[in-house]
mmCIF file of C-alpha atoms in Angstrom:
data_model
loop_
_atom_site.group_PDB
_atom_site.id
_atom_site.type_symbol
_atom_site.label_atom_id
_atom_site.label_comp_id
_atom_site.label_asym_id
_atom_site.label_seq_id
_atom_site.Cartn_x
_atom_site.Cartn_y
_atom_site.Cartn_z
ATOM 1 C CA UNK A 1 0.000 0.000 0.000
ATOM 2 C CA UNK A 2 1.011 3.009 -0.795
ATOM 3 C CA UNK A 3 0.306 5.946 1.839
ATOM 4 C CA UNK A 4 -0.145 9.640 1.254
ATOM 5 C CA UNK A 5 -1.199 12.641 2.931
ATOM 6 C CA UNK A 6 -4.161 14.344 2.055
ATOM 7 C CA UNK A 7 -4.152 18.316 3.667
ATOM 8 C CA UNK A 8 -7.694 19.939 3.647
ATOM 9 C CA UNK A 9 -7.382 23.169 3.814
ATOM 10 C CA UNK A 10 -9.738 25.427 6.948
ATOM 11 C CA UNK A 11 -9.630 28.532 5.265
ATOM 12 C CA UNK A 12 -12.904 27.670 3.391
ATOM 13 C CA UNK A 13 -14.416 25.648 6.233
ATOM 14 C CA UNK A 14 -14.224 27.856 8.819
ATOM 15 C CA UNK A 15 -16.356 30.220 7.822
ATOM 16 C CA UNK A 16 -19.059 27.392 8.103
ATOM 17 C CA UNK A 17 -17.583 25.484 10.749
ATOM 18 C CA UNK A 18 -16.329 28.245 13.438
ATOM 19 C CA UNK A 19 -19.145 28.374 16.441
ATOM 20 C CA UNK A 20 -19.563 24.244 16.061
ATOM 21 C CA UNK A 21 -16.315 22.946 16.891
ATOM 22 C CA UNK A 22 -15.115 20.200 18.997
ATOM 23 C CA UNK A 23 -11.931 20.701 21.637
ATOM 24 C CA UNK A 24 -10.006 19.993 18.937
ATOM 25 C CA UNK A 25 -11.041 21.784 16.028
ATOM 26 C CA UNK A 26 -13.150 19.583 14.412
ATOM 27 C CA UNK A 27 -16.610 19.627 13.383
ATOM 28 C CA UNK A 28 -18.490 18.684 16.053
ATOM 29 C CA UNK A 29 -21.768 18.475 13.984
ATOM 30 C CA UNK A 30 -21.462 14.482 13.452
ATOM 31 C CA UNK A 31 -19.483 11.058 13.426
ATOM 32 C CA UNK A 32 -17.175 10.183 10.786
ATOM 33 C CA UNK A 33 -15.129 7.638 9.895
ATOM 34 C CA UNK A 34 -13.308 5.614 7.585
ATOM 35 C CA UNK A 35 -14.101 6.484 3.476
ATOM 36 C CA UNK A 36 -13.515 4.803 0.504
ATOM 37 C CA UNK A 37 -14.115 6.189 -2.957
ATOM 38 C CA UNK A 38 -13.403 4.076 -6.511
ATOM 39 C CA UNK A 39 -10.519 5.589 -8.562
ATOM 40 C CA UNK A 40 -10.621 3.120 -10.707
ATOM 41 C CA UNK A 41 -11.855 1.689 -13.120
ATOM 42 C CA UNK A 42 -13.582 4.540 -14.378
ATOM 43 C CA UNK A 43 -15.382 3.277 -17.085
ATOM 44 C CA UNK A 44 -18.330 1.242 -16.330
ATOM 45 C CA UNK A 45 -18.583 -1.101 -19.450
ATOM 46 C CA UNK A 46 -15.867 -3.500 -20.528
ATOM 47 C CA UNK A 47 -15.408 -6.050 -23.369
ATOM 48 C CA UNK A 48 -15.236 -9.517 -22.596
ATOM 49 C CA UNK A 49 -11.348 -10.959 -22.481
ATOM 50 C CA UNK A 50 -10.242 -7.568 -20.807
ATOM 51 C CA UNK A 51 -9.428 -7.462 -17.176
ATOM 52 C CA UNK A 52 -10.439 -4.085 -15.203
ATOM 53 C CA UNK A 53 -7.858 -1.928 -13.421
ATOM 54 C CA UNK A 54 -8.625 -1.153 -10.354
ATOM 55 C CA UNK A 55 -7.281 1.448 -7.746
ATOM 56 C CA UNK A 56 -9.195 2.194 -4.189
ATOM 57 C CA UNK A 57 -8.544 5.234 -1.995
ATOM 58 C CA UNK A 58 -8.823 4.951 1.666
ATOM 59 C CA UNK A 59 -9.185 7.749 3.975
ATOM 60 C CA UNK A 60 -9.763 7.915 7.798
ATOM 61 C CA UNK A 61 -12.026 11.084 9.109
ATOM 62 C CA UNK A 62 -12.130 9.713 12.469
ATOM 63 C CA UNK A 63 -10.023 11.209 15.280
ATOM 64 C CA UNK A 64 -8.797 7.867 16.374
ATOM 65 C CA UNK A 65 -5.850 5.364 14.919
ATOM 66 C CA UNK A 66 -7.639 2.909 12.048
ATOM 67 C CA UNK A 67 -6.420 -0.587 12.240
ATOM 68 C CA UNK A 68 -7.993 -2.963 10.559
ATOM 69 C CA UNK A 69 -8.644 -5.075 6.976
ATOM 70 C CA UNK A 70 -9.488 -3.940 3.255
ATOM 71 C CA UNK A 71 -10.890 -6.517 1.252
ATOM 72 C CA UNK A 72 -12.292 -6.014 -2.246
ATOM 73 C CA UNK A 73 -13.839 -8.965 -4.695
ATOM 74 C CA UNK A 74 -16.738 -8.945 -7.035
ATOM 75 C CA UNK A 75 -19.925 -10.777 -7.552
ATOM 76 C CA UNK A 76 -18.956 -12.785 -10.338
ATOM 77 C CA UNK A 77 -18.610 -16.747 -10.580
ATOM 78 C CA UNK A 78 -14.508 -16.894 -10.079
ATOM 79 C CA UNK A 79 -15.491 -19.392 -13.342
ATOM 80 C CA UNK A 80 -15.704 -16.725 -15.437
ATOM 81 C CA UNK A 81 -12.464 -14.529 -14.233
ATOM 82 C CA UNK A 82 -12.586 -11.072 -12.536
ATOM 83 C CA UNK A 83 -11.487 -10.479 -9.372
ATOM 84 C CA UNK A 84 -11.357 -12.993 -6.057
ATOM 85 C CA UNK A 85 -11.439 -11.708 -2.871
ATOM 86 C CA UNK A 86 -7.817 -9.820 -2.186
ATOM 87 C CA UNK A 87 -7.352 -8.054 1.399
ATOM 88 C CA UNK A 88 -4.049 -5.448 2.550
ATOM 89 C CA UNK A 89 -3.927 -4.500 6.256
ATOM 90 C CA UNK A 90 -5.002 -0.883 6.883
ATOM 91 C CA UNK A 91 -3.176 1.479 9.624
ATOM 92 C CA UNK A 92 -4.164 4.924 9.448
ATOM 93 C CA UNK A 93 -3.420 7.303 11.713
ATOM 94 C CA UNK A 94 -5.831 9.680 13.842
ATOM 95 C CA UNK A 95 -6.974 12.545 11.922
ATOM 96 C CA UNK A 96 -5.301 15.899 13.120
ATOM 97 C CA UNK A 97 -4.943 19.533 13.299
ATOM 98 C CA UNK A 98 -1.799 21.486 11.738
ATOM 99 C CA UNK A 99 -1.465 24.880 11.441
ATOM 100 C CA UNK A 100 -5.329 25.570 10.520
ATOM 101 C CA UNK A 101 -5.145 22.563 8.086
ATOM 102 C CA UNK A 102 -6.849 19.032 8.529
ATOM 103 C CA UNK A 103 -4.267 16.127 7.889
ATOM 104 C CA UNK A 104 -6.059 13.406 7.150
ATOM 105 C CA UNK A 105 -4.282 9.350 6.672
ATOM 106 C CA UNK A 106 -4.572 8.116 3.139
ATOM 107 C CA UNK A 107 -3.793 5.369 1.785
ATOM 108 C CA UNK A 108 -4.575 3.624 -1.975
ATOM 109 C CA UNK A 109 -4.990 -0.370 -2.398
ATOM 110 C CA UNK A 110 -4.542 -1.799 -6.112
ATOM 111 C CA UNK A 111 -6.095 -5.299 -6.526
ATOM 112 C CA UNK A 112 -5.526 -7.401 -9.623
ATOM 113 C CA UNK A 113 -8.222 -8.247 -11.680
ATOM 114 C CA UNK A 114 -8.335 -11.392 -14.101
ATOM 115 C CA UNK A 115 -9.668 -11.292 -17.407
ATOM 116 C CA UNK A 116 -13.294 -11.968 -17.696
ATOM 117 C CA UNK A 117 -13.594 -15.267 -20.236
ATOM 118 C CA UNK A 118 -16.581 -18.019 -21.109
ATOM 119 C CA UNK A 119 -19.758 -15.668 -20.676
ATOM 120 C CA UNK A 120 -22.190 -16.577 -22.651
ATOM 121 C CA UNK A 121 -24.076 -13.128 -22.967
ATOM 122 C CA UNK A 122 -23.506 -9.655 -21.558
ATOM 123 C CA UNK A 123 -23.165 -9.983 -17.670
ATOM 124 C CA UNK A 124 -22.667 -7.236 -15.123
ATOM 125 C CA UNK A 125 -20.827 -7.748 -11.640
ATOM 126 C CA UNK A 126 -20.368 -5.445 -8.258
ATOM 127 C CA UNK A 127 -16.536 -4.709 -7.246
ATOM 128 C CA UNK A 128 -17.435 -4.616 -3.190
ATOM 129 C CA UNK A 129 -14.500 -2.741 -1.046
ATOM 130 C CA UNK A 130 -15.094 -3.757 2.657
ATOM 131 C CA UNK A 131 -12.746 -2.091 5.419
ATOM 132 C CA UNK A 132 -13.408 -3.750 8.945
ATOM 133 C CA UNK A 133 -11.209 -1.768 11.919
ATOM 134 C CA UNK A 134 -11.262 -1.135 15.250
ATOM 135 C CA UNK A 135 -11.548 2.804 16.852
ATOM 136 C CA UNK A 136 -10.534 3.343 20.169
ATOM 137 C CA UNK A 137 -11.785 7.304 21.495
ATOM 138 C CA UNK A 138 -11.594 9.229 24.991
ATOM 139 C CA UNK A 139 -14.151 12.118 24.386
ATOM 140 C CA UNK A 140 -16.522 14.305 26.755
ATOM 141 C CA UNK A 141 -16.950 18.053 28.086
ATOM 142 C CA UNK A 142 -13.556 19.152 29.492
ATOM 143 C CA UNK A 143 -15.462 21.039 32.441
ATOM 144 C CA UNK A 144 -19.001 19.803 33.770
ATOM 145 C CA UNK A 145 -20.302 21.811 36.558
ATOM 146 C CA UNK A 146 -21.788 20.017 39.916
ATOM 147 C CA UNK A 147 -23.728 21.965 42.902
ATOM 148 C CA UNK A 148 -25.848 21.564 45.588
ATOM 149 C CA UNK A 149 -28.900 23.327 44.920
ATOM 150 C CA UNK A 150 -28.968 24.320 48.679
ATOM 151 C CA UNK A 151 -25.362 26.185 48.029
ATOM 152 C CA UNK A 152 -26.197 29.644 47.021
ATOM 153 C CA UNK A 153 -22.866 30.677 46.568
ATOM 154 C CA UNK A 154 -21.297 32.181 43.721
ATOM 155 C CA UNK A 155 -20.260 30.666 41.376
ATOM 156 C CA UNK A 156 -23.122 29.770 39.852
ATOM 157 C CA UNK A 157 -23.909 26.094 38.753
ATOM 158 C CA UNK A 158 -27.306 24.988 37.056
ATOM 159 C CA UNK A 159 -29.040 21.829 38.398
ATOM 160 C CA UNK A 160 -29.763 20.490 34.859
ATOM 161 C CA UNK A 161 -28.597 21.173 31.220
ATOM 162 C CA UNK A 162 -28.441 20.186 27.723
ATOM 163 C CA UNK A 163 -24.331 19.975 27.216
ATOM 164 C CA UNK A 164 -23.604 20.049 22.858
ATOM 165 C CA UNK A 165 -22.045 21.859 20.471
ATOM 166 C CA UNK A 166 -18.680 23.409 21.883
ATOM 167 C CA UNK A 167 -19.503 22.745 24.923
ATOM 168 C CA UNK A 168 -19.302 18.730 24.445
ATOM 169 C CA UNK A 169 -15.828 18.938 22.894
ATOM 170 C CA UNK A 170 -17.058 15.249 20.912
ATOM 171 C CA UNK A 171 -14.547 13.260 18.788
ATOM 172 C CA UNK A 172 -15.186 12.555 15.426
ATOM 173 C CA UNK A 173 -15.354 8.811 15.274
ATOM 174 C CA UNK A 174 -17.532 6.505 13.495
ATOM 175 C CA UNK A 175 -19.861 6.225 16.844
ATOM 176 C CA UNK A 176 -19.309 9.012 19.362
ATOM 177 C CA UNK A 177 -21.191 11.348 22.108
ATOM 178 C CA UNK A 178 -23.564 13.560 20.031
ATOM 179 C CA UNK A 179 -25.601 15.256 23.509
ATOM 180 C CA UNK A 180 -25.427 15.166 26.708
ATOM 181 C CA UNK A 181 -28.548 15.432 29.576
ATOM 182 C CA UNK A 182 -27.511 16.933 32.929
ATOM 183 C CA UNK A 183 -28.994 16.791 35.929
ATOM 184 C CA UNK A 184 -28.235 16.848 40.227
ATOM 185 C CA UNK A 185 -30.722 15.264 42.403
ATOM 186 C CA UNK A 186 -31.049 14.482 45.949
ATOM 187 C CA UNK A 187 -30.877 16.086 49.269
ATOM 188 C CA UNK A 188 -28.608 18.300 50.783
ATOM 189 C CA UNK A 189 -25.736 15.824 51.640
ATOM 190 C CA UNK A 190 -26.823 13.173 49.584
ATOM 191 C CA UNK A 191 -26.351 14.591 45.871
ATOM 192 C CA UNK A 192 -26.009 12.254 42.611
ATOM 193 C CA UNK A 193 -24.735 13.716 39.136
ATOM 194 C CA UNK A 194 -26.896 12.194 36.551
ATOM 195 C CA UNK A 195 -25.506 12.457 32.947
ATOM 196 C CA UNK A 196 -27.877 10.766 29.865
ATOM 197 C CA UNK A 197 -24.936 10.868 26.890
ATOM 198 C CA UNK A 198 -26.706 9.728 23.494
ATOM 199 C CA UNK A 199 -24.413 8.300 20.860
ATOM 200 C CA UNK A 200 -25.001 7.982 17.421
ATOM 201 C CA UNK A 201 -23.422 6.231 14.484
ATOM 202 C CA UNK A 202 -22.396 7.554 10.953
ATOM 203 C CA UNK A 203 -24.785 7.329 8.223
ATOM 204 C CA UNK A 204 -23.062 4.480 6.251
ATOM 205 C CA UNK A 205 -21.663 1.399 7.440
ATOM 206 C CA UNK A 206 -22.014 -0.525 10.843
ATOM 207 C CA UNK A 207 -20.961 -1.782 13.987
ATOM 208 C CA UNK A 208 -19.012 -5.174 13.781
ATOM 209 C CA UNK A 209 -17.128 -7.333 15.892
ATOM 210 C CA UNK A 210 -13.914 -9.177 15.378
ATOM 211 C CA UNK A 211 -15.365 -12.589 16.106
ATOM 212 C CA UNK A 212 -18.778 -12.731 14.671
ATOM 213 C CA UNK A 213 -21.349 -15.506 15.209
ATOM 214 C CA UNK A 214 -24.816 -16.260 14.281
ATOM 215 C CA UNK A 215 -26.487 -14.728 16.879
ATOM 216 C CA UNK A 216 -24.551 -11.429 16.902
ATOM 217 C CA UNK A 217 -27.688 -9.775 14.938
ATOM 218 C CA UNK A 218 -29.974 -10.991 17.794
ATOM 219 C CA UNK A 219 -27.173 -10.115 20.398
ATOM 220 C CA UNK A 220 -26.034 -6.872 19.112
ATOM 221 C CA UNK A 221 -22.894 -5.816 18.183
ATOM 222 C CA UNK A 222 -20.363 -4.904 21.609
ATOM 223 C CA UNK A 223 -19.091 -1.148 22.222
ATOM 224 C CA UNK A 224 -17.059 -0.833 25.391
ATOM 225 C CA UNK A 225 -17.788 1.888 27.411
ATOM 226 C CA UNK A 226 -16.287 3.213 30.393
ATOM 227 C CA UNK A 227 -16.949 7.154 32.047
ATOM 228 C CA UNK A 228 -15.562 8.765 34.639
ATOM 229 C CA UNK A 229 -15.987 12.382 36.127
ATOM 230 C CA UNK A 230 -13.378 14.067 38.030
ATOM 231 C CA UNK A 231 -11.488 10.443 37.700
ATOM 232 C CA UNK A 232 -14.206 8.660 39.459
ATOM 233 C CA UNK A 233 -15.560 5.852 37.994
ATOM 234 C CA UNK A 234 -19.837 6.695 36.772
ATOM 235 C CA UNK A 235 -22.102 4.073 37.105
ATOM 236 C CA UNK A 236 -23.846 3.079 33.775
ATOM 237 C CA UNK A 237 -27.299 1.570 32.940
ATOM 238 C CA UNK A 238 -29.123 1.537 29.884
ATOM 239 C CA UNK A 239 -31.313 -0.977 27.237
ATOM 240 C CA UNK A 240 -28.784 -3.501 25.994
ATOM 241 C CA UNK A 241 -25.891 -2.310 28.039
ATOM 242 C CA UNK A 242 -24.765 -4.841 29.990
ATOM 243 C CA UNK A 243 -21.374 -5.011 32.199
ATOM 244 C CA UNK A 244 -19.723 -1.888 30.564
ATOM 245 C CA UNK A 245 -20.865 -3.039 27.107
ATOM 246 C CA UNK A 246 -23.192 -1.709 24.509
ATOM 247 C CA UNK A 247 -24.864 -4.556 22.567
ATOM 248 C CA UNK A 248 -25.997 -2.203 19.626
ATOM 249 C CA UNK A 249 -28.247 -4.083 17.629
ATOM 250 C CA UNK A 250 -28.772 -3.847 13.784
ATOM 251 C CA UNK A 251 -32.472 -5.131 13.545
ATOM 252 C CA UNK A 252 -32.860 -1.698 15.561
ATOM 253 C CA UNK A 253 -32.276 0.996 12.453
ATOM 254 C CA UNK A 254 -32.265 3.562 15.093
ATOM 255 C CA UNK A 255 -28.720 5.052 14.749
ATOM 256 C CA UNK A 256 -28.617 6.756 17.918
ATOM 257 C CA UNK A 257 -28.615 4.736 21.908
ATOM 258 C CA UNK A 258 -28.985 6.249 25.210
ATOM 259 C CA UNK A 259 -27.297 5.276 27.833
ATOM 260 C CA UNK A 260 -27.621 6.513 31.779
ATOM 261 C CA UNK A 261 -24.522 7.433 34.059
ATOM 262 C CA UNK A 262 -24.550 8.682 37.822
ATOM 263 C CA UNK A 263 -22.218 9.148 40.519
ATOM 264 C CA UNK A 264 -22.634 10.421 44.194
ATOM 265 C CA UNK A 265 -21.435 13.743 45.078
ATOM 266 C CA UNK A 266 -18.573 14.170 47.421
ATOM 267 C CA UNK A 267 -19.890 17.170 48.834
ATOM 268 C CA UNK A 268 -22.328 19.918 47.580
ATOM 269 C CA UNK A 269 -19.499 22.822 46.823
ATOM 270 C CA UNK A 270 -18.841 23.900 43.310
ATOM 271 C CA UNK A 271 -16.854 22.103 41.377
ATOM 272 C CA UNK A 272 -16.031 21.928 37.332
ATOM 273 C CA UNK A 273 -14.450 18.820 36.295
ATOM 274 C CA UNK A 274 -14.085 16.620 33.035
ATOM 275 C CA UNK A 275 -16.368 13.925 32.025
ATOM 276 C CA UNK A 276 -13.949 11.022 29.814
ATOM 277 C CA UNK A 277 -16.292 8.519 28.040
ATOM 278 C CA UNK A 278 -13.862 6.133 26.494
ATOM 279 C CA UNK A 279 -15.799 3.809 23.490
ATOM 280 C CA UNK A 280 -13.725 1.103 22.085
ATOM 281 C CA UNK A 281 -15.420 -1.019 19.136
ATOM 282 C CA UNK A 282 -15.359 -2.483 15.649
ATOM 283 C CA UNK A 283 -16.775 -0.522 12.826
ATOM 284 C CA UNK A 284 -17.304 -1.879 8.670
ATOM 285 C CA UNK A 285 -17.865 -0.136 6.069
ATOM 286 C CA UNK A 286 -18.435 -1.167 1.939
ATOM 287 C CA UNK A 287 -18.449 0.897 -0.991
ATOM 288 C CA UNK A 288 -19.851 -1.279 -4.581
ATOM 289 C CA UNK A 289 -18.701 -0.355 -8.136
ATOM 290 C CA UNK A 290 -21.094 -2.174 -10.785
ATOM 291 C CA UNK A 291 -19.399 -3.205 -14.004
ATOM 292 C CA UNK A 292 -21.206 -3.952 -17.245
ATOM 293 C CA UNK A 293 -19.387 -7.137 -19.199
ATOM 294 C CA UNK A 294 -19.845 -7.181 -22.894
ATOM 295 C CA UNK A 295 -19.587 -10.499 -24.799
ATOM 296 C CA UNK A 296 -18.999 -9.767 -28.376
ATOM 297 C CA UNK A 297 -20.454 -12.964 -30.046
ATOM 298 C CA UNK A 298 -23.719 -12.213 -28.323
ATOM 299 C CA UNK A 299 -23.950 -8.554 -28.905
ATOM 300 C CA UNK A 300 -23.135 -9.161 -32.784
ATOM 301 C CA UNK A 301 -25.653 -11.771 -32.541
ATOM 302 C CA UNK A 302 -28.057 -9.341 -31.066
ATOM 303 C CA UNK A 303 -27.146 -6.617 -33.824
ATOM 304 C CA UNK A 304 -27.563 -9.246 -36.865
ATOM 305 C CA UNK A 305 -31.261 -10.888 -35.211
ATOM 306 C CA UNK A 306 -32.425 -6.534 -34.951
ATOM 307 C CA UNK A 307 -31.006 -6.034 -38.656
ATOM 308 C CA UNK A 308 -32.861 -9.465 -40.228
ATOM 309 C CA UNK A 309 -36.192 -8.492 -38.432
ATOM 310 C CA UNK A 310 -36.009 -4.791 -39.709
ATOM 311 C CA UNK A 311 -34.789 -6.494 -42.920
ATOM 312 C CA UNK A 312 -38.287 -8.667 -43.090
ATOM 313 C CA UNK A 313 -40.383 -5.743 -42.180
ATOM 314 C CA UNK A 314 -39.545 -3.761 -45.511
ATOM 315 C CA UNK A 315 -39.838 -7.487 -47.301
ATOM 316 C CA UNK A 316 -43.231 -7.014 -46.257
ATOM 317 C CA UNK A 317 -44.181 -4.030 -47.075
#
């Protein structure tokens, strides 16, 4: 593999992007992830006894290291040539701020294709690209406010809020913290942060798992989760979260889950601490390319069955 770096420049973007940025200068307006986009081939329709050149780009949006597995293949019989399955290791770096510019990991996979041989009329196949790697993100609000209601002492602290935006300082990362719910509760010496952090997945793709079985569909799919505030460990309840896992389910189409975190209050005086929710999981993603086969015999047979029938219509006549 051969790997490149791709520089984005801000100067455009931040006139769209300033006022919605995480902590660390990204977009905080949604996840991201891994992309891959065809180079090659670009044509879409290829004569039969011709092999297809293919080149895939890979790029990682996400601000967390990309290791992981590219396989590409197509739909085809491998009885009539074309391409069987081929896979490269991926390792792309986090993406990253420089001077105002986004550097973003890229890196370009060329699998060989065989020539495609004994079709029998015109055929068409799918060249699938499937990248399967693991993200590994520590994100959150760098300063979270707790209070006893009781305390009215400056400064002040509200007893519940809706933390987003700049103020949530999220990752980008295929699934990451898109909102957070605040609220204190209890009595005077007996006060409980309670945090409801909703994560959502990108548009394409889906969460995996390294070791896949038959009942992971049923099962769901595992995200680690662990959050602390101040350092302290939170404890976390929610549906399908289960011993600091996340069973995220795809016969639920939802792409955002809810899960609950508390912790009790030392002692009811301000403080302003960071909340770290660190997500570990497997995330796949495919991109298809559909390719149009010609077989010559057949389409010359084609051309010389529409010429005799056009032929016996002026016979006709």
């Amino acid at each position: 593999m051969k790997k490149e770096h791709l520089f984005l420049s801000m100067l455009v973007l931040i006139v769209f992007i300033s006022g919605c940025q995480g902590s660390s200068g990204f977009s905080s307006a949604g996840p991201n992830g891994v992309q891959i986009k065809f180079i090659q081939p670009k044509d879409t329709i290829v004569n039969e006894g011709s092999s297809v050149p293919i080149e895939i780009e890979i790029t990682n949006h996400a601000e967390c290291n990309v290791l992981g597995t590219l396989c590409v293949r197509d739909t085809l019989s491998d009885s009539f040539g074309g391409l069987n399955e081929q896979c490269k290791g991926i390792n792309l770096g986090e993406a990253r701020t420089n001077n105002k510019n986004i550097e973003i990991d890229l890196d370009k996979f060329f699998p060989v294709s065989q020539p495609y041989t004994n079709l029998f009329v015109d055929q068409s196949t799918d060249i699938i690209a499937n990248a399967k790697y693991s993200c590994d993100i520590v994100t959150g609000p760098s300063g979270v406010c707790t209070k006893s209601p009781f305390n009215t002492d400056n400064p002040q602290c509200p007893t519940s809020e809706i933390i987003s935006g700049n103020d949530l300082g999220s990752k980008a990362a295929p699934v990451t913290v898109t909102r957070i719910d605040k609220s204190i509760s209890g009595s005077q010496n007996d006060l409980k942060l309670n945090l409801d952090i909703e994560l959502r997945k990108m548009d394409k793709g889906r969460i995996s798992s390294n070791e896949e079985s038959q009942d992971s569909n049923l099962k769901g799919y595992p995200i680690k989760i662990e959050v602390d505030y101040a350092g302290n460990q939170m404890n976390c309840k929610g549906q399908d979260y289960k011993d600091g896992i996340l069973y995220w389910k795809a016969t639920n189409t939802n792409p955002e889950r809810i899960i609950n975190c508390e912790i009790l209050l030392n002692s009811g005086i301000y403080q302003k601490d960071p909340v770290n929710i660190h997500l570990n999981y497997v995330y796949e993603i495919s991109e298809s390319k559909t390719i149009n086969i010609k077989n010559i015999a057949y389409s010359q047979l084609k051309n010389k069955k529409g010429y005799l029938r056009i032929n016996n219509l002026f016979k006709l006549n």
